[in-house]
mmCIF file of N, CA and C in Angstrom:
data_model
loop_
_atom_site.group_PDB
_atom_site.id
_atom_site.type_symbol
_atom_site.label_atom_id
_atom_site.label_comp_id
_atom_site.label_asym_id
_atom_site.label_seq_id
_atom_site.Cartn_x
_atom_site.Cartn_y
_atom_site.Cartn_z
ATOM 1 N N ALA A 1 69.604 1.128 -42.505
ATOM 2 C CA ALA A 1 70.095 1.243 -43.804
ATOM 3 C C ALA A 1 69.405 0.398 -44.790
ATOM 4 N N ALA A 2 68.233 -0.299 -44.330
ATOM 5 C CA ALA A 2 67.473 -1.099 -45.166
ATOM 6 C C ALA A 2 68.260 -1.912 -46.202
ATOM 7 N N GLY A 3 69.200 -2.777 -45.666
ATOM 8 C CA GLY A 3 69.767 -3.879 -46.534
ATOM 9 C C GLY A 3 71.090 -3.200 -47.197
ATOM 10 N N ARG A 4 71.532 -1.975 -46.932
ATOM 11 C CA ARG A 4 72.654 -1.395 -47.400
ATOM 12 C C ARG A 4 73.757 -1.502 -46.178
ATOM 13 N N ILE A 5 74.354 -2.590 -46.206
ATOM 14 C CA ILE A 5 75.349 -2.866 -45.148
ATOM 15 C C ILE A 5 76.579 -1.991 -45.299
ATOM 16 N N ASP A 6 76.817 -1.428 -46.464
ATOM 17 C CA ASP A 6 77.880 -0.545 -46.597
ATOM 18 C C ASP A 6 77.710 0.689 -46.054
ATOM 19 N N VAL A 7 76.387 1.241 -46.132
ATOM 20 C CA VAL A 7 76.080 2.584 -45.587
ATOM 21 C C VAL A 7 75.965 2.375 -44.081
ATOM 22 N N ALA A 8 75.502 1.269 -43.562
ATOM 23 C CA ALA A 8 75.350 1.188 -42.172
ATOM 24 C C ALA A 8 76.831 0.965 -41.542
ATOM 25 N N LEU A 9 77.759 0.457 -42.209
ATOM 26 C CA LEU A 9 79.049 0.206 -41.589
ATOM 27 C C LEU A 9 79.812 1.522 -41.668
ATOM 28 N N ALA A 10 79.547 2.441 -42.801
ATOM 29 C CA ALA A 10 80.220 3.632 -42.833
ATOM 30 C C ALA A 10 80.010 4.584 -41.696
ATOM 31 N N ASN A 11 78.862 4.308 -40.949
ATOM 32 C CA ASN A 11 78.512 5.162 -39.765
ATOM 33 C C ASN A 11 78.606 4.453 -38.580
ATOM 34 N N ALA A 12 79.235 3.249 -38.627
ATOM 35 C CA ALA A 12 79.375 2.392 -37.314
ATOM 36 C C ALA A 12 80.101 3.050 -36.247
ATOM 37 N N THR A 13 81.233 3.711 -36.514
ATOM 38 C CA THR A 13 82.059 4.376 -35.562
ATOM 39 C C THR A 13 81.227 5.473 -34.839
ATOM 40 N N LEU A 14 80.538 6.190 -35.396
ATOM 41 C CA LEU A 14 79.696 7.327 -34.723
ATOM 42 C C LEU A 14 78.640 6.626 -33.928
ATOM 43 N N LEU A 15 77.942 5.600 -34.452
ATOM 44 C CA LEU A 15 76.909 4.986 -33.689
ATOM 45 C C LEU A 15 77.479 4.299 -32.415
ATOM 46 N N LEU A 16 78.592 3.637 -32.586
ATOM 47 C CA LEU A 16 79.320 3.015 -31.333
ATOM 48 C C LEU A 16 79.577 3.960 -30.351
ATOM 49 N N ASP A 17 80.276 5.027 -30.801
ATOM 50 C CA ASP A 17 80.446 6.138 -29.899
ATOM 51 C C ASP A 17 79.309 6.612 -29.056
ATOM 52 N N ALA A 18 78.353 6.954 -29.722
ATOM 53 C CA ALA A 18 77.174 7.515 -29.163
ATOM 54 C C ALA A 18 76.468 6.422 -28.192
ATOM 55 N N LEU A 19 76.374 5.251 -28.637
ATOM 56 C CA LEU A 19 75.879 4.124 -27.737
ATOM 57 C C LEU A 19 76.768 3.719 -26.525
ATOM 58 N N GLY A 20 77.988 4.049 -26.673
ATOM 59 C CA GLY A 20 78.936 3.794 -25.505
ATOM 60 C C GLY A 20 78.638 4.829 -24.373
ATOM 61 N N HIS A 21 78.312 6.083 -24.951
ATOM 62 C CA HIS A 21 77.944 7.197 -23.964
ATOM 63 C C HIS A 21 76.530 6.831 -23.287
ATOM 64 N N LEU A 22 75.769 6.288 -24.092
ATOM 65 C CA LEU A 22 74.441 6.012 -23.617
ATOM 66 C C LEU A 22 74.399 4.839 -22.481
ATOM 67 N N VAL A 23 75.290 3.911 -22.669
ATOM 68 C CA VAL A 23 75.509 2.888 -21.662
ATOM 69 C C VAL A 23 76.275 3.478 -20.422
ATOM 70 N N VAL A 24 77.166 4.258 -20.578
ATOM 71 C CA VAL A 24 77.774 4.840 -19.417
ATOM 72 C C VAL A 24 76.781 5.822 -18.585
ATOM 73 N N ALA A 25 75.943 6.502 -19.348
ATOM 74 C CA ALA A 25 74.974 7.287 -18.663
ATOM 75 C C ALA A 25 73.920 6.464 -17.924
ATOM 76 N N TRP A 26 73.514 5.324 -18.385
ATOM 77 C CA TRP A 26 72.758 4.325 -17.925
ATOM 78 C C TRP A 26 73.343 3.831 -16.618
ATOM 79 N N LEU A 27 74.638 3.580 -16.728
ATOM 80 C CA LEU A 27 75.412 3.186 -15.458
ATOM 81 C C LEU A 27 75.378 4.093 -14.366
ATOM 82 N N TRP A 28 75.541 5.438 -14.807
ATOM 83 C CA TRP A 28 75.581 6.609 -13.802
ATOM 84 C C TRP A 28 74.177 6.815 -13.222
ATOM 85 N N LEU A 29 73.153 6.544 -14.037
ATOM 86 C CA LEU A 29 71.772 6.626 -13.568
ATOM 87 C C LEU A 29 71.652 5.591 -12.495
ATOM 88 N N ASP A 30 72.058 4.328 -12.669
ATOM 89 C CA ASP A 30 72.052 3.324 -11.599
ATOM 90 C C ASP A 30 72.674 3.579 -10.393
ATOM 91 N N GLN A 31 73.846 4.174 -10.447
ATOM 92 C CA GLN A 31 74.656 4.676 -9.340
ATOM 93 C C GLN A 31 73.804 5.831 -8.667
ATOM 94 N N ALA A 32 73.265 6.745 -9.348
ATOM 95 C CA ALA A 32 72.540 7.770 -8.571
ATOM 96 C C ALA A 32 71.352 7.276 -8.032
ATOM 97 N N LEU A 33 70.633 6.373 -8.473
ATOM 98 C CA LEU A 33 69.522 5.724 -7.785
ATOM 99 C C LEU A 33 69.908 4.935 -6.522
ATOM 100 N N ALA A 34 70.977 4.441 -6.580
ATOM 101 C CA ALA A 34 71.481 3.511 -5.371
ATOM 102 C C ALA A 34 72.032 4.797 -4.400
ATOM 103 N N ALA A 35 72.560 5.744 -4.797
ATOM 104 C CA ALA A 35 73.066 6.800 -3.918
ATOM 105 C C ALA A 35 71.909 7.474 -3.064
ATOM 106 N N ARG A 36 70.764 7.707 -3.873
ATOM 107 C CA ARG A 36 69.624 8.327 -3.263
ATOM 108 C C ARG A 36 68.967 7.444 -2.330
ATOM 109 N N ARG A 37 68.986 6.122 -2.528
ATOM 110 C CA ARG A 37 68.329 5.167 -1.668
ATOM 111 C C ARG A 37 69.172 5.194 -0.373
ATOM 112 N N ALA A 38 70.482 5.155 -0.552
ATOM 113 C CA ALA A 38 71.472 5.219 0.599
ATOM 114 C C ALA A 38 71.376 6.419 1.497
ATOM 115 N N LEU A 39 71.236 7.546 0.736
ATOM 116 C CA LEU A 39 71.073 8.837 1.473
ATOM 117 C C LEU A 39 69.888 9.000 2.334
ATOM 118 N N ALA A 40 68.849 8.183 1.811
ATOM 119 C CA ALA A 40 67.620 8.309 2.614
ATOM 120 C C ALA A 40 67.620 7.474 4.009
ATOM 121 N N THR A 41 68.708 6.790 4.181
ATOM 122 C CA THR A 41 68.947 6.006 5.515
ATOM 123 C C THR A 41 69.674 6.873 6.447
ATOM 124 N N ALA A 42 70.065 8.140 6.129
ATOM 125 C CA ALA A 42 70.873 9.009 6.980
ATOM 126 C C ALA A 42 72.154 8.377 7.366
ATOM 127 N N PRO A 43 73.095 8.161 6.289
ATOM 128 C CA PRO A 43 74.357 7.559 6.563
ATOM 129 C C PRO A 43 75.308 8.564 7.296
ATOM 130 N N PRO A 44 76.430 8.019 7.748
ATOM 131 C CA PRO A 44 77.505 9.003 8.402
ATOM 132 C C PRO A 44 77.932 10.119 7.517
ATOM 133 N N ALA A 45 78.454 11.136 7.986
ATOM 134 C CA ALA A 45 78.649 12.331 7.256
ATOM 135 C C ALA A 45 79.576 12.006 5.961
ATOM 136 N N ALA A 46 80.676 11.189 6.228
ATOM 137 C CA ALA A 46 81.810 10.927 5.203
ATOM 138 C C ALA A 46 80.966 10.145 4.152
ATOM 139 N N THR A 47 80.159 9.177 4.386
ATOM 140 C CA THR A 47 79.406 8.354 3.406
ATOM 141 C C THR A 47 78.442 9.199 2.707
ATOM 142 N N ALA A 48 77.831 10.025 3.332
ATOM 143 C CA ALA A 48 76.870 11.051 2.660
ATOM 144 C C ALA A 48 77.615 11.989 1.611
ATOM 145 N N ARG A 49 78.720 12.326 1.957
ATOM 146 C CA ARG A 49 79.552 13.205 1.066
ATOM 147 C C ARG A 49 79.936 12.413 -0.190
ATOM 148 N N MET A 50 80.392 11.193 -0.056
ATOM 149 C CA MET A 50 80.666 10.344 -1.018
ATOM 150 C C MET A 50 79.503 9.999 -2.050
ATOM 151 N N LEU A 51 78.357 9.835 -1.434
ATOM 152 C CA LEU A 51 77.167 9.595 -2.208
ATOM 153 C C LEU A 51 76.783 10.902 -2.856
ATOM 154 N N GLU A 52 76.795 11.980 -2.338
ATOM 155 C CA GLU A 52 76.478 13.188 -2.831
ATOM 156 C C GLU A 52 77.427 13.490 -4.175
ATOM 157 N N GLY A 53 78.702 13.110 -3.911
ATOM 158 C CA GLY A 53 79.621 13.072 -5.036
ATOM 159 C C GLY A 53 79.184 12.216 -6.269
ATOM 160 N N ARG A 54 78.693 10.994 -5.897
ATOM 161 C CA ARG A 54 78.231 10.215 -6.910
ATOM 162 C C ARG A 54 77.020 10.854 -7.738
ATOM 163 N N LEU A 55 76.214 11.447 -6.958
ATOM 164 C CA LEU A 55 74.976 12.118 -7.579
ATOM 165 C C LEU A 55 75.386 13.249 -8.475
ATOM 166 N N ALA A 56 76.393 14.104 -8.010
ATOM 167 C CA ALA A 56 77.005 15.199 -8.845
ATOM 168 C C ALA A 56 77.614 14.653 -10.098
ATOM 169 N N CYS A 57 78.389 13.567 -9.998
ATOM 170 C CA CYS A 57 79.025 13.021 -11.106
ATOM 171 C C CYS A 57 77.995 12.429 -12.160
ATOM 172 N N ALA A 58 76.936 11.884 -11.684
ATOM 173 C CA ALA A 58 75.854 11.387 -12.597
ATOM 174 C C ALA A 58 75.221 12.516 -13.164
ATOM 175 N N ARG A 59 74.823 13.528 -12.496
ATOM 176 C CA ARG A 59 74.141 14.620 -13.019
ATOM 177 C C ARG A 59 75.057 15.339 -14.073
ATOM 178 N N TRP A 60 76.337 15.504 -13.697
ATOM 179 C CA TRP A 60 77.306 16.088 -14.825
ATOM 180 C C TRP A 60 77.231 15.417 -16.061
ATOM 181 N N PHE A 61 77.499 13.957 -15.950
ATOM 182 C CA PHE A 61 77.611 13.280 -17.137
ATOM 183 C C PHE A 61 76.388 13.240 -18.120
ATOM 184 N N ILE A 62 75.191 13.080 -17.393
ATOM 185 C CA ILE A 62 73.894 13.057 -18.037
ATOM 186 C C ILE A 62 73.671 14.373 -18.624
ATOM 187 N N ASP A 63 73.996 15.445 -17.899
ATOM 188 C CA ASP A 63 73.590 16.816 -18.410
ATOM 189 C C ASP A 63 74.536 17.463 -19.331
ATOM 190 N N CYS A 64 75.775 17.075 -19.082
ATOM 191 C CA CYS A 64 76.866 17.750 -20.013
ATOM 192 C C CYS A 64 77.511 16.933 -21.095
ATOM 193 N N GLU A 65 77.719 15.521 -20.709
ATOM 194 C CA GLU A 65 78.393 14.754 -21.726
ATOM 195 C C GLU A 65 77.496 14.120 -22.620
ATOM 196 N N LEU A 66 76.435 13.442 -22.127
ATOM 197 C CA LEU A 66 75.592 12.813 -23.031
ATOM 198 C C LEU A 66 75.052 13.460 -24.127
ATOM 199 N N PRO A 67 74.528 14.805 -23.843
ATOM 200 C CA PRO A 67 73.955 15.596 -25.011
ATOM 201 C C PRO A 67 74.860 15.885 -26.250
ATOM 202 N N THR A 68 76.224 15.758 -25.948
ATOM 203 C CA THR A 68 77.196 16.046 -26.997
ATOM 204 C C THR A 68 77.069 14.990 -28.057
ATOM 205 N N LYS A 69 76.509 13.889 -27.890
ATOM 206 C CA LYS A 69 76.378 12.771 -28.790
ATOM 207 C C LYS A 69 75.130 12.911 -29.829
ATOM 208 N N ARG A 70 74.350 13.841 -29.545
ATOM 209 C CA ARG A 70 73.072 13.944 -30.388
ATOM 210 C C ARG A 70 73.497 14.317 -31.807
ATOM 211 N N PRO A 71 74.450 15.112 -32.068
ATOM 212 C CA PRO A 71 74.871 15.460 -33.451
ATOM 213 C C PRO A 71 75.396 14.078 -34.147
ATOM 214 N N LEU A 72 76.018 13.249 -33.405
ATOM 215 C CA LEU A 72 76.444 11.961 -34.067
ATOM 216 C C LEU A 72 75.386 11.061 -34.416
ATOM 217 N N LEU A 73 74.394 11.042 -33.593
ATOM 218 C CA LEU A 73 73.179 10.324 -33.921
ATOM 219 C C LEU A 73 72.280 10.913 -35.133
ATOM 220 N N ALA A 74 72.336 12.118 -35.259
ATOM 221 C CA ALA A 74 71.812 12.776 -36.367
ATOM 222 C C ALA A 74 72.496 12.360 -37.737
ATOM 223 N N ILE A 75 73.875 12.250 -37.665
ATOM 224 C CA ILE A 75 74.644 11.840 -38.878
ATOM 225 C C ILE A 75 74.263 10.392 -39.166
ATOM 226 N N VAL A 76 74.248 9.632 -38.165
ATOM 227 C CA VAL A 76 73.909 8.162 -38.373
ATOM 228 C C VAL A 76 72.373 7.956 -38.844
ATOM 229 N N ALA A 77 71.478 8.857 -38.350
ATOM 230 C CA ALA A 77 70.062 8.824 -38.777
ATOM 231 C C ALA A 77 69.967 9.147 -40.244
ATOM 232 N N ARG A 78 70.765 10.101 -40.787
ATOM 233 C CA ARG A 78 70.594 10.469 -42.144
ATOM 234 C C ARG A 78 71.369 9.676 -43.115
ATOM 235 N N LEU A 79 72.041 8.597 -42.555
ATOM 236 C CA LEU A 79 72.769 7.640 -43.354
ATOM 237 C C LEU A 79 73.890 8.344 -44.245
ATOM 238 N N ASP A 80 74.632 9.085 -43.508
ATOM 239 C CA ASP A 80 75.665 9.775 -44.173
ATOM 240 C C ASP A 80 76.585 8.976 -45.113
ATOM 241 N N ARG A 81 76.809 9.392 -46.218
ATOM 242 C CA ARG A 81 77.621 8.625 -47.275
ATOM 243 C C ARG A 81 79.050 9.293 -47.453
ATOM 244 N N THR A 82 79.440 10.148 -46.723
ATOM 245 C CA THR A 82 80.700 10.705 -46.867
ATOM 246 C C THR A 82 81.805 9.872 -47.035
ATOM 247 N N VAL A 83 81.982 8.872 -46.109
ATOM 248 C CA VAL A 83 83.076 7.814 -46.255
ATOM 249 C C VAL A 83 83.010 7.025 -47.476
ATOM 250 N N LEU A 84 81.803 6.682 -47.934
ATOM 251 C CA LEU A 84 81.705 5.778 -49.000
ATOM 252 C C LEU A 84 81.929 6.672 -50.351
ATOM 253 N N ALA A 85 81.746 8.057 -50.210
ATOM 254 C CA ALA A 85 81.896 8.862 -51.585
ATOM 255 C C ALA A 85 83.446 9.282 -51.563
ATOM 256 N N THR A 86 84.169 9.096 -50.656
ATOM 257 C CA THR A 86 85.578 9.590 -50.606
ATOM 258 C C THR A 86 86.370 8.459 -51.260
ATOM 259 N N SER A 87 87.197 8.890 -52.253
ATOM 260 C CA SER A 87 88.161 7.952 -52.939
ATOM 261 C C SER A 87 89.232 7.503 -52.082
ATOM 262 N N PRO A 88 89.610 6.290 -52.001
ATOM 263 C CA PRO A 88 90.801 5.871 -51.247
ATOM 264 C C PRO A 88 91.984 6.534 -51.516
ATOM 265 N N GLU A 89 92.144 7.055 -52.809
ATOM 266 C CA GLU A 89 93.477 7.554 -53.099
ATOM 267 C C GLU A 89 93.652 8.984 -52.390
ATOM 268 N N VAL A 90 92.537 9.670 -51.960
ATOM 269 C CA VAL A 90 92.793 10.894 -51.201
ATOM 270 C C VAL A 90 93.051 10.687 -49.888
ATOM 271 N N LEU A 91 92.967 9.456 -49.412
ATOM 272 C CA LEU A 91 93.219 9.297 -47.945
ATOM 273 C C LEU A 91 94.727 9.065 -47.675
#
């Protein structure tokens, strides 16, 4: 926002929402990498199913949930001023 703290803060909720999902995706990626390493050691069947479940969850979150935040980031990138332009009286 190049020094426009009011514009940056007007979009802070959207940014935090998107970044929160990015952090969760990173945590799922870490879990997926650990699961792949563990699966390479030929674990018992029950453990292997659990690890495959972690891989599936990571894949779902990264493929299905994370991309839903792209529109929020587009709004943040264009420095949307809707909140600033809305009169408090109409809220």
